[in-house]
């Protein structure tokens, strides 16, 4: 949903907060509400995390099989869809710490959305962790003289 320059983000949120396409309501767990918005890094249904309402929003998504894609919205380009997003792809060939630093710098520097900094890094970490293949646990070796004799 593109925002119009003459409508504030707060007014849009008041209009669509109780009913929108991204809202996920749960009856269990005390009626918790989640969001499926791709620009919602925390997946929480709240004004600060709602990406379709905010003129500045951050999205961290997996890119292909390995790596992370960071997308940010350009504040003044809501009416030009081709120019409204900045996209940065980070391949998993780099160290994870460098990817986390790059994501933190892109989100937090220049006062873009420093409140979403930790959440964006945590999401990138979870995505990269899910993309790595886990090793099989090694077979346990017998410890002690009695255990080694009983195995032999």
mmCIF file of C-alpha atoms in Angstrom:
data_model
loop_
_atom_site.group_PDB
_atom_site.id
_atom_site.type_symbol
_atom_site.label_atom_id
_atom_site.label_comp_id
_atom_site.label_asym_id
_atom_site.label_seq_id
_atom_site.Cartn_x
_atom_site.Cartn_y
_atom_site.Cartn_z
ATOM 1 C CA UNK A 1 0.000 0.000 0.000
ATOM 2 C CA UNK A 2 1.609 3.249 -1.065
ATOM 3 C CA UNK A 3 1.106 6.250 1.155
ATOM 4 C CA UNK A 4 -0.104 9.517 -0.250
ATOM 5 C CA UNK A 5 1.840 12.652 0.673
ATOM 6 C CA UNK A 6 -1.199 14.442 2.091
ATOM 7 C CA UNK A 7 -2.193 11.644 4.504
ATOM 8 C CA UNK A 8 -0.163 11.114 7.655
ATOM 9 C CA UNK A 9 1.117 7.704 8.711
ATOM 10 C CA UNK A 10 -0.736 8.008 12.031
ATOM 11 C CA UNK A 11 -4.069 8.565 10.308
ATOM 12 C CA UNK A 12 -3.493 5.568 8.036
ATOM 13 C CA UNK A 13 -2.704 3.388 11.060
ATOM 14 C CA UNK A 14 -5.890 4.470 12.857
ATOM 15 C CA UNK A 15 -7.926 3.566 9.788
ATOM 16 C CA UNK A 16 -6.427 0.144 9.077
ATOM 17 C CA UNK A 17 -5.216 -1.078 12.472
ATOM 18 C CA UNK A 18 -8.212 -3.269 13.320
ATOM 19 C CA UNK A 19 -8.677 -4.719 9.840
ATOM 20 C CA UNK A 20 -6.030 -5.125 7.140
ATOM 21 C CA UNK A 21 -4.693 -7.848 4.862
ATOM 22 C CA UNK A 22 -1.596 -8.518 6.987
ATOM 23 C CA UNK A 23 -3.361 -8.929 10.342
ATOM 24 C CA UNK A 24 -3.326 -12.392 11.922
ATOM 25 C CA UNK A 25 -5.597 -12.759 14.946
ATOM 26 C CA UNK A 26 -5.247 -15.722 17.320
ATOM 27 C CA UNK A 27 -7.962 -16.776 19.718
ATOM 28 C CA UNK A 28 -5.525 -18.787 21.813
ATOM 29 C CA UNK A 29 -2.853 -17.168 23.955
ATOM 30 C CA UNK A 30 -5.033 -14.289 25.092
ATOM 31 C CA UNK A 31 -6.007 -13.063 21.634
ATOM 32 C CA UNK A 32 -2.512 -12.230 20.425
ATOM 33 C CA UNK A 33 -2.249 -10.400 17.081
ATOM 34 C CA UNK A 34 0.567 -10.886 14.581
ATOM 35 C CA UNK A 35 1.381 -9.341 11.219
ATOM 36 C CA UNK A 36 2.424 -10.950 7.918
ATOM 37 C CA UNK A 37 3.647 -7.679 6.452
ATOM 38 C CA UNK A 38 6.931 -8.225 4.570
ATOM 39 C CA UNK A 39 8.238 -4.910 5.932
ATOM 40 C CA UNK A 40 7.439 -5.902 9.519
ATOM 41 C CA UNK A 41 10.711 -7.217 10.934
ATOM 42 C CA UNK A 42 9.281 -8.301 14.304
ATOM 43 C CA UNK A 43 5.973 -9.736 12.979
ATOM 44 C CA UNK A 44 4.136 -7.816 15.720
ATOM 45 C CA UNK A 45 0.912 -5.990 15.015
ATOM 46 C CA UNK A 46 1.822 -2.520 16.241
ATOM 47 C CA UNK A 47 2.243 0.981 14.885
ATOM 48 C CA UNK A 48 6.036 1.007 15.133
ATOM 49 C CA UNK A 49 6.481 -2.303 13.327
ATOM 50 C CA UNK A 50 3.816 -1.874 10.622
ATOM 51 C CA UNK A 51 5.799 -1.458 7.424
ATOM 52 C CA UNK A 52 2.923 -0.743 5.061
ATOM 53 C CA UNK A 53 1.966 2.321 7.109
ATOM 54 C CA UNK A 54 5.397 3.793 7.901
ATOM 55 C CA UNK A 55 7.163 5.881 5.302
ATOM 56 C CA UNK A 56 10.442 4.385 6.551
ATOM 57 C CA UNK A 57 10.397 0.601 6.849
ATOM 58 C CA UNK A 58 12.879 -2.281 6.852
ATOM 59 C CA UNK A 59 12.539 -5.793 5.459
ATOM 60 C CA UNK A 60 14.987 -8.671 6.016
ATOM 61 C CA UNK A 61 14.225 -11.690 3.825
ATOM 62 C CA UNK A 62 16.174 -14.756 2.682
ATOM 63 C CA UNK A 63 17.711 -14.408 -0.769
ATOM 64 C CA UNK A 64 17.776 -17.635 -2.705
ATOM 65 C CA UNK A 65 19.337 -20.578 -0.946
ATOM 66 C CA UNK A 66 22.038 -18.749 0.975
ATOM 67 C CA UNK A 67 22.174 -15.141 2.017
ATOM 68 C CA UNK A 68 19.986 -12.277 3.159
ATOM 69 C CA UNK A 69 18.260 -9.432 1.320
ATOM 70 C CA UNK A 70 17.721 -6.131 3.118
ATOM 71 C CA UNK A 71 15.112 -3.788 1.678
ATOM 72 C CA UNK A 72 14.406 -0.268 2.875
ATOM 73 C CA UNK A 73 11.747 2.183 1.753
ATOM 74 C CA UNK A 74 12.639 5.564 0.322
ATOM 75 C CA UNK A 75 10.690 8.156 2.244
ATOM 76 C CA UNK A 76 9.768 10.525 -0.569
ATOM 77 C CA UNK A 77 9.307 8.007 -3.382
ATOM 78 C CA UNK A 78 5.953 6.415 -2.430
ATOM 79 C CA UNK A 79 4.345 7.455 -5.719
ATOM 80 C CA UNK A 80 7.111 5.978 -7.901
ATOM 81 C CA UNK A 81 7.159 2.216 -7.238
ATOM 82 C CA UNK A 82 10.330 1.502 -9.237
ATOM 83 C CA UNK A 83 12.367 3.920 -7.098
ATOM 84 C CA UNK A 84 10.607 3.377 -3.781
ATOM 85 C CA UNK A 85 12.836 0.534 -2.515
ATOM 86 C CA UNK A 86 16.553 0.178 -1.831
ATOM 87 C CA UNK A 87 17.743 -3.431 -2.028
ATOM 88 C CA UNK A 88 20.985 -4.827 -0.586
ATOM 89 C CA UNK A 89 21.902 -8.500 -1.033
ATOM 90 C CA UNK A 90 24.354 -10.107 1.355
ATOM 91 C CA UNK A 91 25.778 -13.485 0.322
ATOM 92 C CA UNK A 92 26.615 -16.093 2.912
ATOM 93 C CA UNK A 93 30.207 -16.332 1.645
ATOM 94 C CA UNK A 94 31.046 -13.415 3.907
ATOM 95 C CA UNK A 95 31.341 -13.966 7.621
ATOM 96 C CA UNK A 96 28.092 -13.678 9.527
ATOM 97 C CA UNK A 97 29.520 -10.941 11.745
ATOM 98 C CA UNK A 98 30.178 -8.757 8.685
ATOM 99 C CA UNK A 99 26.622 -9.331 7.465
ATOM 100 C CA UNK A 100 25.207 -8.386 10.880
ATOM 101 C CA UNK A 101 27.373 -5.238 10.950
ATOM 102 C CA UNK A 102 26.232 -4.271 7.438
ATOM 103 C CA UNK A 103 22.567 -4.789 8.349
ATOM 104 C CA UNK A 104 23.001 -2.804 11.577
ATOM 105 C CA UNK A 105 24.728 0.031 9.716
ATOM 106 C CA UNK A 106 22.087 0.159 6.973
ATOM 107 C CA UNK A 107 19.219 0.234 9.471
ATOM 108 C CA UNK A 108 20.696 2.295 12.294
ATOM 109 C CA UNK A 109 22.972 4.828 10.641
ATOM 110 C CA UNK A 110 21.760 8.229 9.486
ATOM 111 C CA UNK A 111 18.786 7.882 11.871
ATOM 112 C CA UNK A 112 16.885 5.701 9.417
ATOM 113 C CA UNK A 113 15.140 3.356 11.878
ATOM 114 C CA UNK A 114 17.519 2.835 14.784
ATOM 115 C CA UNK A 115 14.649 1.458 16.898
ATOM 116 C CA UNK A 116 14.509 -1.587 14.574
ATOM 117 C CA UNK A 117 18.257 -2.173 14.605
ATOM 118 C CA UNK A 118 18.413 -5.109 17.046
ATOM 119 C CA UNK A 119 15.311 -6.708 15.574
ATOM 120 C CA UNK A 120 16.693 -6.575 12.020
ATOM 121 C CA UNK A 121 20.014 -8.094 13.102
ATOM 122 C CA UNK A 122 18.190 -10.828 15.049
ATOM 123 C CA UNK A 123 16.076 -11.634 11.985
ATOM 124 C CA UNK A 124 19.155 -11.791 9.742
ATOM 125 C CA UNK A 125 20.820 -14.053 12.282
ATOM 126 C CA UNK A 126 17.833 -16.408 12.389
ATOM 127 C CA UNK A 127 17.661 -16.568 8.583
ATOM 128 C CA UNK A 128 21.378 -17.290 8.205
ATOM 129 C CA UNK A 129 21.222 -19.882 10.974
ATOM 130 C CA UNK A 130 18.350 -21.662 9.249
ATOM 131 C CA UNK A 131 20.304 -21.772 5.979
ATOM 132 C CA UNK A 132 23.369 -23.529 7.397
ATOM 133 C CA UNK A 133 23.361 -27.307 7.389
ATOM 134 C CA UNK A 134 23.692 -28.852 10.815
ATOM 135 C CA UNK A 135 26.374 -31.440 11.520
ATOM 136 C CA UNK A 136 25.526 -34.886 12.794
ATOM 137 C CA UNK A 137 26.337 -35.406 16.454
ATOM 138 C CA UNK A 138 29.458 -37.532 16.867
ATOM 139 C CA UNK A 139 29.255 -40.950 18.427
ATOM 140 C CA UNK A 140 29.947 -40.903 22.174
ATOM 141 C CA UNK A 141 33.199 -42.578 23.164
ATOM 142 C CA UNK A 142 33.420 -44.658 26.345
ATOM 143 C CA UNK A 143 35.132 -42.817 29.166
ATOM 144 C CA UNK A 144 37.166 -44.479 31.864
ATOM 145 C CA UNK A 145 39.024 -47.776 32.109
ATOM 146 C CA UNK A 146 35.983 -49.902 33.045
ATOM 147 C CA UNK A 147 33.882 -48.534 30.180
ATOM 148 C CA UNK A 148 36.649 -49.180 27.660
ATOM 149 C CA UNK A 149 37.146 -52.747 28.897
ATOM 150 C CA UNK A 150 33.400 -53.485 28.786
ATOM 151 C CA UNK A 151 33.158 -52.215 25.213
ATOM 152 C CA UNK A 152 36.106 -54.245 23.971
#
